[in-house]
Amino acid sequence: MAKKLQADEVYKKCDENVFEFETIMELPPLTGTIGQDRAIASLEFGLNLSAKGFNIYALGAQGTGKMRAIRALLSEKIRTEPVPPDWCYLYNFKNPDAPIAVSLPPGKATEFQKDMENLISTLKVEIPKAFESKEYDKQKNKILEDFQQKQKEWFSAVEEEAKEKGFAIRKALAGLIIVPIKRDGEPLTEEEFLALDAETRKRIDEMGKILQEKLDDVVRAVKEAEKIVKDMLTRLERQITLDVIEEPIEKLKRKYSFNEKLVDYLATLRDDILNNLQDFKISEEAVPPVPPFMRVQREVSFAKYSVNVLVDNSGSQGAPVIYEPNPTYLNLFGRIEYKIQYGMAMTDFTMIKAGSLHRANGGYLVIDALALMKNLFSYDSLKRALKGKEIRIEDVWEQYRLITTTTLRPEPIPLNVKVILTGTHFLYYILYNYDDEYRELFKVKADFDTRMPRNEENIKKYAQFIRLCQAEEELLPFHKSAVARIVEYGSRLAEHQEKLSTQFSSIADLIREANFWAKKDEGKIVYAQHVKKALEQRFYRSASIEEKLRELILEDVLIVDTYYKKIGQINGLAVIDLGDYSFGKPSRITARTYLGKAGIVNIEREIKMSGRIHEKAVMILSSYLWSKYAIKKPISLSASLTFEQLYEMIEGDSATCAELYAILSSIADVPLKQSFAVTGSMDQRGEVQPVGGINEKIEGFFELCRIRGLDGSHGVIIPRRNVKHLMLKEDIRKAIEDRAFHIYAIDYVDEGLEILTDMKSGELQPDGTYPEGTINYFVMKKLEEMSEALQKKEKEEEIKKKEENSI
């Protein structure tokens, strides 16, 4: 039997006396998370399990406290975990395009950077000083003097011999040559030489060749000696430089002896300095003014001795936690920056910049999953990094360029990070079902629920949450009556009398709005009326479209009857969800029946405006009709069913009961009350099933009836299983108390039929008939009449056809 609901059944109040305080100022702020025990346990499991692939996806609706819970757990966990090492990049003297990645204990990277800066600054001063010393000049001069002395002796011997034999040494374009001379010492001209007799010319030629060979031997000896001198000077310079650099470099080697890479680097650094002494030999004070571009080049020559500190954990306590709000590829994996000089893009290892993965290495990285998917390359590259356990800084656009450009390829850095993705259920299941790699890398699911039990413990935690918001934002104190109203709003959000919503972002918004209205009233405490005012104003700000649709109904542009009775017509209820606001919209459902065998024709389906769920509901309705009225005899029926003035797609099964009532009314010629609206789906046995949006549906129809004028005949029929979901507005509760509006809860469709017709539905009798005077009796009688009429017509047509064939 249908149950008529009382006012206290459509709204579960929160007794403010359950609170042992007057204002929330007597409470401590909330710590931890409310109502997410399963999700918290999953997070703790994922955070404590260090095995490969056990990264976390925290899924849940916006505002359920995912980030608050993650922050709280991580802030607690990282305190006991070690600070990860620093990372820096160094110049690779053997392969400049592949900078070396070096790991150092926390704080040591910046220390090494300063040590290197001090070393190079010292060498830039001390090396020039060493080359200006007397000792260096003395040794250098001795080498040069010895060489010059030997050179002089060699040339003097040849010159003396040539002079004795009538020749002299002269400079020419080809070098030093032997030429014959006259008695006065002047060179013999070509005419004078040709004037000599043949024997004399021959003798001069032969002697000249002998002397030229001796001169050439001396020149070669001098050149060899020059090489030896140059080598001696180089060895001298290296030795002088070694005396300056050996001790500071060895000191650094001893200091960083725990890192083999650094020891090798310092050894290579020493060799590079020795091979590039010209960069150090001139002191900065002695450098004359030069154009800016030359100064830049000189700075670059020393940049290779810099230390690029990529990650500095010197000030860290515990493991790092990085929240990346914009997970682009560059923000995640770092970048190689460039600077433009004379129209050319220039870079070096000092322009390598860290990404979020570098900063989170050894700790935790939190990323919004949807933002990750939106950014090109980010998701696939993150998977590769997690699988390979290394971070590579690459130019991802290189493969798309027509011309390959040279760039740096830094050494990969080992990766040890726990990644936590946050996102929706939809995105989680898309990734899980369509990406095999995702299942291997994100094995922990932390599911944040949108509802929790409405028990005394959680109600008190709601009060503590209000206290937390008050403390964080310095709001006015909230009275316990206001807290009770907020708890009731939590049940309204959860759409359940025994549940509370865990979408705390919406709860926090209500807290802020109530605080605003209390301040506007110049109050010192927030009371229940301020929460009520906040809710009323929130609905008012969002209800523009709802009011416009209602105006169309009141003007009879959209036809919805709320008085009298009509055959084959009933008011259905739908919910329009605008995202930030949902409201109920009454719709007129009509049915027409006539002779035929077409069955139930769903007009929306015929014109492809019906979704699959709605089409299924109509088929269930058909099954119910045939199973109920065609037990003993077959029936023939053609019926059309439609939502009048519906100009958009229809989906869902919540109008199944209303559609059935419209069809039965049309078949039996029994009118239905238009002062009622119906919602509820049904199964093939006629049991009424619960539907969603029940509060908005009831409130939408009530508001229309209220404006037109409540006379005690108006009401709504809903599934009994939806009663626990009712959290209706105060004006509906008052109308129920005043018996101006009624809500009936039913378990079977026949119960609603009796309310709409004021007639008994009728139980099926053993002979397959229904009691006279009942709705079901009239339906079956009409169906039988329609079947007989159709059979009679078919026989007449058959006889007529036979007569035509016989003629």
XYZ file of N, CA, C and O in Angstrom, residues 149-165 167 169 178 211 214-215 218:
96
model
N 122.689 31.527 -28.553
C 124.133 31.349 -28.637
C 124.498 30.261 -29.650
O 125.381 30.435 -30.495
N 123.790 29.130 -29.567
C 124.057 28.047 -30.518
C 123.739 28.490 -31.936
O 124.458 28.192 -32.888
N 122.615 29.188 -32.072
C 122.206 29.668 -33.394
C 123.275 30.584 -33.978
O 123.646 30.482 -35.160
N 123.817 31.452 -33.123
C 124.853 32.385 -33.581
C 126.116 31.647 -33.991
O 126.740 31.965 -35.016
N 126.499 30.645 -33.183
C 127.705 29.880 -33.487
C 127.565 29.146 -34.818
O 128.489 29.135 -35.642
N 126.402 28.537 -35.022
C 126.201 27.776 -36.261
C 126.272 28.681 -37.500
O 126.921 28.362 -38.478
N 125.589 29.782 -37.431
C 125.574 30.699 -38.587
C 126.947 31.371 -38.784
O 127.371 31.618 -39.910
N 127.626 31.653 -37.668
C 128.954 32.309 -37.782
C 129.949 31.390 -38.479
O 130.760 31.842 -39.313
N 129.895 30.100 -38.176
C 130.835 29.154 -38.789
C 130.605 29.089 -40.299
O 131.561 29.113 -41.098
N 129.355 29.001 -40.694
C 129.050 28.940 -42.132
C 129.433 30.250 -42.806
O 129.982 30.271 -43.927
N 129.139 31.335 -42.110
C 129.425 32.648 -42.689
C 130.923 32.850 -42.884
O 131.381 33.398 -43.915
N 131.759 32.396 -41.905
C 133.205 32.526 -42.014
C 133.743 31.719 -43.182
O 134.573 32.172 -43.977
N 133.256 30.483 -43.263
C 133.716 29.613 -44.356
C 133.329 30.200 -45.706
O 134.133 30.187 -46.669
N 132.110 30.742 -45.796
C 131.653 31.332 -47.054
C 132.497 32.548 -47.410
O 132.859 32.768 -48.570
N 132.837 33.341 -46.394
C 133.601 34.554 -46.645
C 134.992 34.218 -47.164
O 135.519 34.875 -48.068
N 135.598 33.159 -46.561
C 136.927 32.739 -46.997
C 136.910 32.316 -48.456
O 137.909 32.459 -49.164
N 135.807 31.776 -48.888
C 135.739 31.251 -50.243
C 135.011 32.198 -51.196
O 134.573 31.805 -52.281
N 132.134 34.060 -50.716
C 130.667 34.025 -50.714
C 130.133 34.737 -49.468
O 130.866 34.932 -48.483
N 126.190 35.325 -47.046
C 124.808 34.860 -46.782
C 123.861 36.046 -46.916
O 124.098 37.102 -46.310
N 123.201 31.476 -50.384
C 124.643 31.777 -50.568
C 124.834 32.482 -51.914
O 124.363 31.978 -52.948
N 128.350 25.195 -50.133
C 128.063 26.112 -49.031
C 126.539 26.205 -48.740
O 126.116 26.321 -47.573
N 125.526 23.355 -46.675
C 125.912 23.549 -45.283
C 124.966 24.543 -44.600
O 124.580 24.363 -43.427
N 124.618 25.626 -45.358
C 123.678 26.604 -44.787
C 122.317 25.985 -44.513
O 121.693 26.227 -43.470
N 122.379 24.026 -41.417
C 122.306 24.883 -40.226
C 120.865 25.350 -39.980
O 120.376 25.366 -38.845
